Amino acid sequence: MAHDTYPLKREYEPANTLTAININQQIIGNACPAGGDPVSWLQSMVQFYNQLRDADPNMMPNDQFAKHLITLMSPDIDWRYCRDNLCNRLKILEATGKPLLSNFVIQTLKNEEVQLQLHPSFAAINTIVATGKSRRMDGRTVTGVYAANQESVGMSTSPANRGQSKQPQQNDRKANP
């Protein structure tokens, strides 16, 4: 049985190797351009890497893919803090001989997408849904869990003011009789 499958392996392995080399080159050449869409770039990089792992799981180790994600990520100023933190973490781990895994880099990039409001967060989606579902009850408006603007929530989500509380605002509207 094994002697029957070996010719098949020899016949099809070069195609997988060529495919893997091609996908590897696509990963290496797929830099996120300045002003580009980092969300779709990250999705395409993960898709390329999954295809590469299917074609040849040994072509690019996980930590090498993590390095490519860091070096090829958006050069935009909004991503500088994230990029610098990832580079520092990579240097620290390399100094200790430990690899930086791509899952950590991917999750860090996804978290930054939410902070930069490039990807809708659950809070933003809930705000939209709650605002659309406000109801009238006994002449008073009953709003959802989240208010329509960030002022009434009491927290700032802008990158410059992350984690800083705002003073509650007095409601200037008169109550309905």
CSV table of C-alpha atoms in Angstrom, one decimal:
chain,number,residue,atom,x,y,z
A,1,MET,CA,0.0,0.0,0.0
A,2,ALA,CA,2.8,2.5,0.9
A,3,HIS,CA,4.5,1.8,-2.4
A,4,ASP,CA,1.3,2.9,-4.2
A,5,THR,CA,1.1,6.2,-2.4
A,6,TYR,CA,4.7,7.3,-2.7
A,7,PRO,CA,4.5,8.1,-6.4
A,8,LEU,CA,1.4,10.1,-5.7
A,9,LYS,CA,3.3,12.0,-3.0
A,10,ARG,CA,6.2,12.7,-5.3
A,11,GLU,CA,3.8,13.8,-8.0
A,12,TYR,CA,1.7,16.2,-5.9
A,13,GLU,CA,4.3,17.5,-3.4
A,14,PRO,CA,6.0,19.9,-5.9
A,15,ALA,CA,2.6,21.6,-6.5
A,16,ASN,CA,2.1,22.1,-2.8
A,17,THR,CA,5.7,23.4,-2.5
A,18,LEU,CA,5.2,25.8,-5.3
A,19,THR,CA,1.9,27.0,-3.9
A,20,ALA,CA,3.5,27.4,-0.5
A,21,ILE,CA,6.4,29.4,-2.0
A,22,ASN,CA,3.9,31.6,-3.8
A,23,ILE,CA,1.8,32.2,-0.7
A,24,ASN,CA,4.9,32.9,1.3
A,25,GLN,CA,5.9,35.6,-1.2
A,26,GLN,CA,2.4,37.1,-1.0
A,27,ILE,CA,2.7,37.4,2.8
A,28,ILE,CA,6.2,38.9,2.6
A,29,GLY,CA,5.1,41.4,-0.1
A,30,ASN,CA,1.7,42.4,1.5
A,31,ALA,CA,2.6,45.5,3.5
A,32,CYS,CA,-0.3,47.6,4.7
A,33,PRO,CA,0.1,50.9,2.8
A,34,ALA,CA,-0.1,54.3,4.5
A,35,GLY,CA,-3.8,55.3,4.6
A,36,GLY,CA,-4.8,51.7,3.7
A,37,ASP,CA,-7.4,49.6,5.4
A,38,PRO,CA,-5.6,47.8,8.3
A,39,VAL,CA,-8.7,45.7,9.0
A,40,SER,CA,-8.9,44.1,5.6
A,41,TRP,CA,-5.1,43.9,5.5
A,42,LEU,CA,-5.0,41.8,8.7
A,43,GLN,CA,-7.8,39.6,7.4
A,44,SER,CA,-5.9,38.9,4.2
A,45,MET,CA,-2.7,38.2,6.1
A,46,VAL,CA,-4.4,35.7,8.3
A,47,GLN,CA,-6.1,34.1,5.3
A,48,PHE,CA,-2.7,33.8,3.5
A,49,TYR,CA,-1.1,32.3,6.5
A,50,ASN,CA,-3.8,29.7,6.9
A,51,GLN,CA,-3.5,28.8,3.2
A,52,LEU,CA,0.3,28.6,3.7
A,53,ARG,CA,-0.1,26.3,6.7
A,54,ASP,CA,-2.4,24.0,4.6
A,55,ALA,CA,0.1,23.9,1.7
A,56,ASP,CA,3.2,23.5,3.8
A,57,PRO,CA,3.1,23.8,7.6
A,58,ASN,CA,6.8,24.1,7.9
A,59,MET,CA,7.4,26.9,5.4
A,60,MET,CA,6.9,29.8,7.9
A,61,PRO,CA,6.9,29.2,11.7
A,62,ASN,CA,4.3,31.0,13.8
A,63,ASP,CA,6.8,33.4,15.3
A,64,GLN,CA,8.1,34.4,11.9
A,65,PHE,CA,4.6,35.2,10.8
A,66,ALA,CA,4.2,37.4,13.9
A,67,LYS,CA,7.4,39.3,12.9
A,68,HIS,CA,6.0,39.8,9.4
A,69,LEU,CA,2.8,41.2,10.9
A,70,ILE,CA,4.7,43.7,12.9
A,71,THR,CA,7.1,44.8,10.2
A,72,LEU,CA,4.3,45.0,7.5
A,73,MET,CA,1.6,46.7,9.6
A,74,SER,CA,0.3,50.2,8.9
A,75,PRO,CA,2.9,52.9,9.0
A,76,ASP,CA,0.2,55.4,9.9
A,77,ILE,CA,0.8,57.6,13.0
A,78,ASP,CA,-2.4,56.2,14.6
A,79,TRP,CA,-0.7,52.8,14.7
A,80,ARG,CA,2.6,54.1,16.0
A,81,TYR,CA,1.9,53.3,19.7
A,82,CYS,CA,0.7,49.8,18.9
A,83,ARG,CA,3.6,49.1,16.5
A,84,ASP,CA,6.2,50.4,19.0
A,85,ASN,CA,4.8,48.3,21.8
A,86,LEU,CA,4.8,45.2,19.6
A,87,CYS,CA,8.4,45.9,18.6
A,88,ASN,CA,9.5,46.3,22.2
A,89,ARG,CA,7.7,43.1,23.2
A,90,LEU,CA,9.4,41.2,20.3
A,91,LYS,CA,12.8,42.5,21.4
A,92,ILE,CA,12.2,41.5,25.0
A,93,LEU,CA,11.0,38.0,24.1
A,94,GLU,CA,13.9,37.5,21.6
A,95,ALA,CA,16.4,38.5,24.3
A,96,THR,CA,15.0,35.7,26.6
A,97,GLY,CA,14.9,33.2,23.7
A,98,LYS,CA,11.1,33.0,23.7
A,99,PRO,CA,9.0,33.4,20.5
A,100,LEU,CA,6.3,36.0,20.0
A,101,LEU,CA,3.3,34.1,18.7
A,102,SER,CA,1.1,35.5,16.0
A,103,ASN,CA,-2.1,35.0,18.0
A,104,PHE,CA,-0.8,37.6,20.5
A,105,VAL,CA,0.0,40.0,17.6
A,106,ILE,CA,-3.3,39.5,15.9
A,107,GLN,CA,-5.3,40.0,19.1
A,108,THR,CA,-3.3,43.2,19.8
A,109,LEU,CA,-4.0,44.5,16.3
A,110,LYS,CA,-7.7,43.7,16.7
A,111,ASN,CA,-7.8,45.5,20.1
A,112,GLU,CA,-6.2,48.5,18.4
A,113,GLU,CA,-8.9,48.4,15.6
A,114,VAL,CA,-11.6,48.7,18.3
A,115,GLN,CA,-9.7,51.6,20.1
A,116,LEU,CA,-9.3,53.4,16.8
A,117,GLN,CA,-12.9,52.7,16.0
A,118,LEU,CA,-12.1,51.0,12.8
A,119,HIS,CA,-14.1,48.0,13.7
A,120,PRO,CA,-17.4,48.3,15.5
A,121,SER,CA,-17.3,47.4,19.2
A,122,PHE,CA,-20.1,45.7,21.0
A,123,ALA,CA,-20.7,48.9,22.9
A,124,ALA,CA,-21.1,50.9,19.7
A,125,ILE,CA,-23.5,48.3,18.2
A,126,ASN,CA,-25.5,48.2,21.5
A,127,THR,CA,-25.7,52.0,21.4
A,128,ILE,CA,-27.2,51.9,17.9
A,129,VAL,CA,-29.6,49.2,18.7
A,130,ALA,CA,-30.7,50.8,22.0
A,131,THR,CA,-31.2,54.2,20.4
A,132,GLY,CA,-33.4,52.7,17.8
A,133,LYS,CA,-35.4,50.8,20.3
A,134,SER,CA,-36.3,53.7,22.7
A,135,ARG,CA,-39.9,53.5,23.7
A,136,ARG,CA,-42.5,55.9,25.1
A,137,MET,CA,-44.0,54.9,28.4
A,138,ASP,CA,-46.4,57.1,30.5
A,139,GLY,CA,-45.3,60.2,28.5
A,140,ARG,CA,-41.6,59.7,29.3
A,141,THR,CA,-39.0,58.4,27.0
A,142,VAL,CA,-37.4,55.2,28.2
A,143,THR,CA,-34.0,54.8,26.5
A,144,GLY,CA,-31.9,51.7,26.1
A,145,VAL,CA,-28.9,50.7,28.2
A,146,TYR,CA,-26.6,52.9,26.2
A,147,ALA,CA,-27.2,56.5,25.4
A,148,ALA,CA,-26.9,57.9,21.9
A,149,ASN,CA,-23.8,59.9,22.6
A,150,GLN,CA,-20.6,59.3,24.7
A,151,GLU,CA,-21.2,62.4,26.9
A,152,SER,CA,-24.1,60.7,28.7
A,153,VAL,CA,-22.2,57.5,29.2
A,154,GLY,CA,-19.6,59.4,31.3
A,155,MET,CA,-16.5,57.9,29.7
A,156,SER,CA,-14.4,59.0,26.8
A,157,THR,CA,-13.3,56.4,24.3
A,158,SER,CA,-11.1,58.7,22.2
A,159,PRO,CA,-7.5,57.5,22.0
A,160,ALA,CA,-6.2,60.7,23.6
A,161,ASN,CA,-8.5,60.4,26.6
A,162,ARG,CA,-8.8,56.6,27.2
A,163,GLY,CA,-9.9,55.7,30.6
A,164,GLN,CA,-10.5,59.3,31.8
A,165,SER,CA,-13.9,59.9,33.4
A,166,LYS,CA,-15.9,62.9,32.4
A,167,GLN,CA,-18.1,64.9,34.7
A,168,PRO,CA,-21.8,64.0,34.3
A,169,GLN,CA,-23.7,66.6,32.3
A,170,GLN,CA,-26.8,68.2,33.6
A,171,ASN,CA,-29.8,67.5,31.4
A,172,ASP,CA,-31.1,70.8,29.9
A,173,ARG,CA,-34.4,69.5,28.6
A,174,LYS,CA,-37.5,70.0,30.6
A,175,ALA,CA,-39.5,67.0,31.6
A,176,ASN,CA,-42.7,66.3,29.7
A,177,PRO,CA,-45.8,67.0,31.8
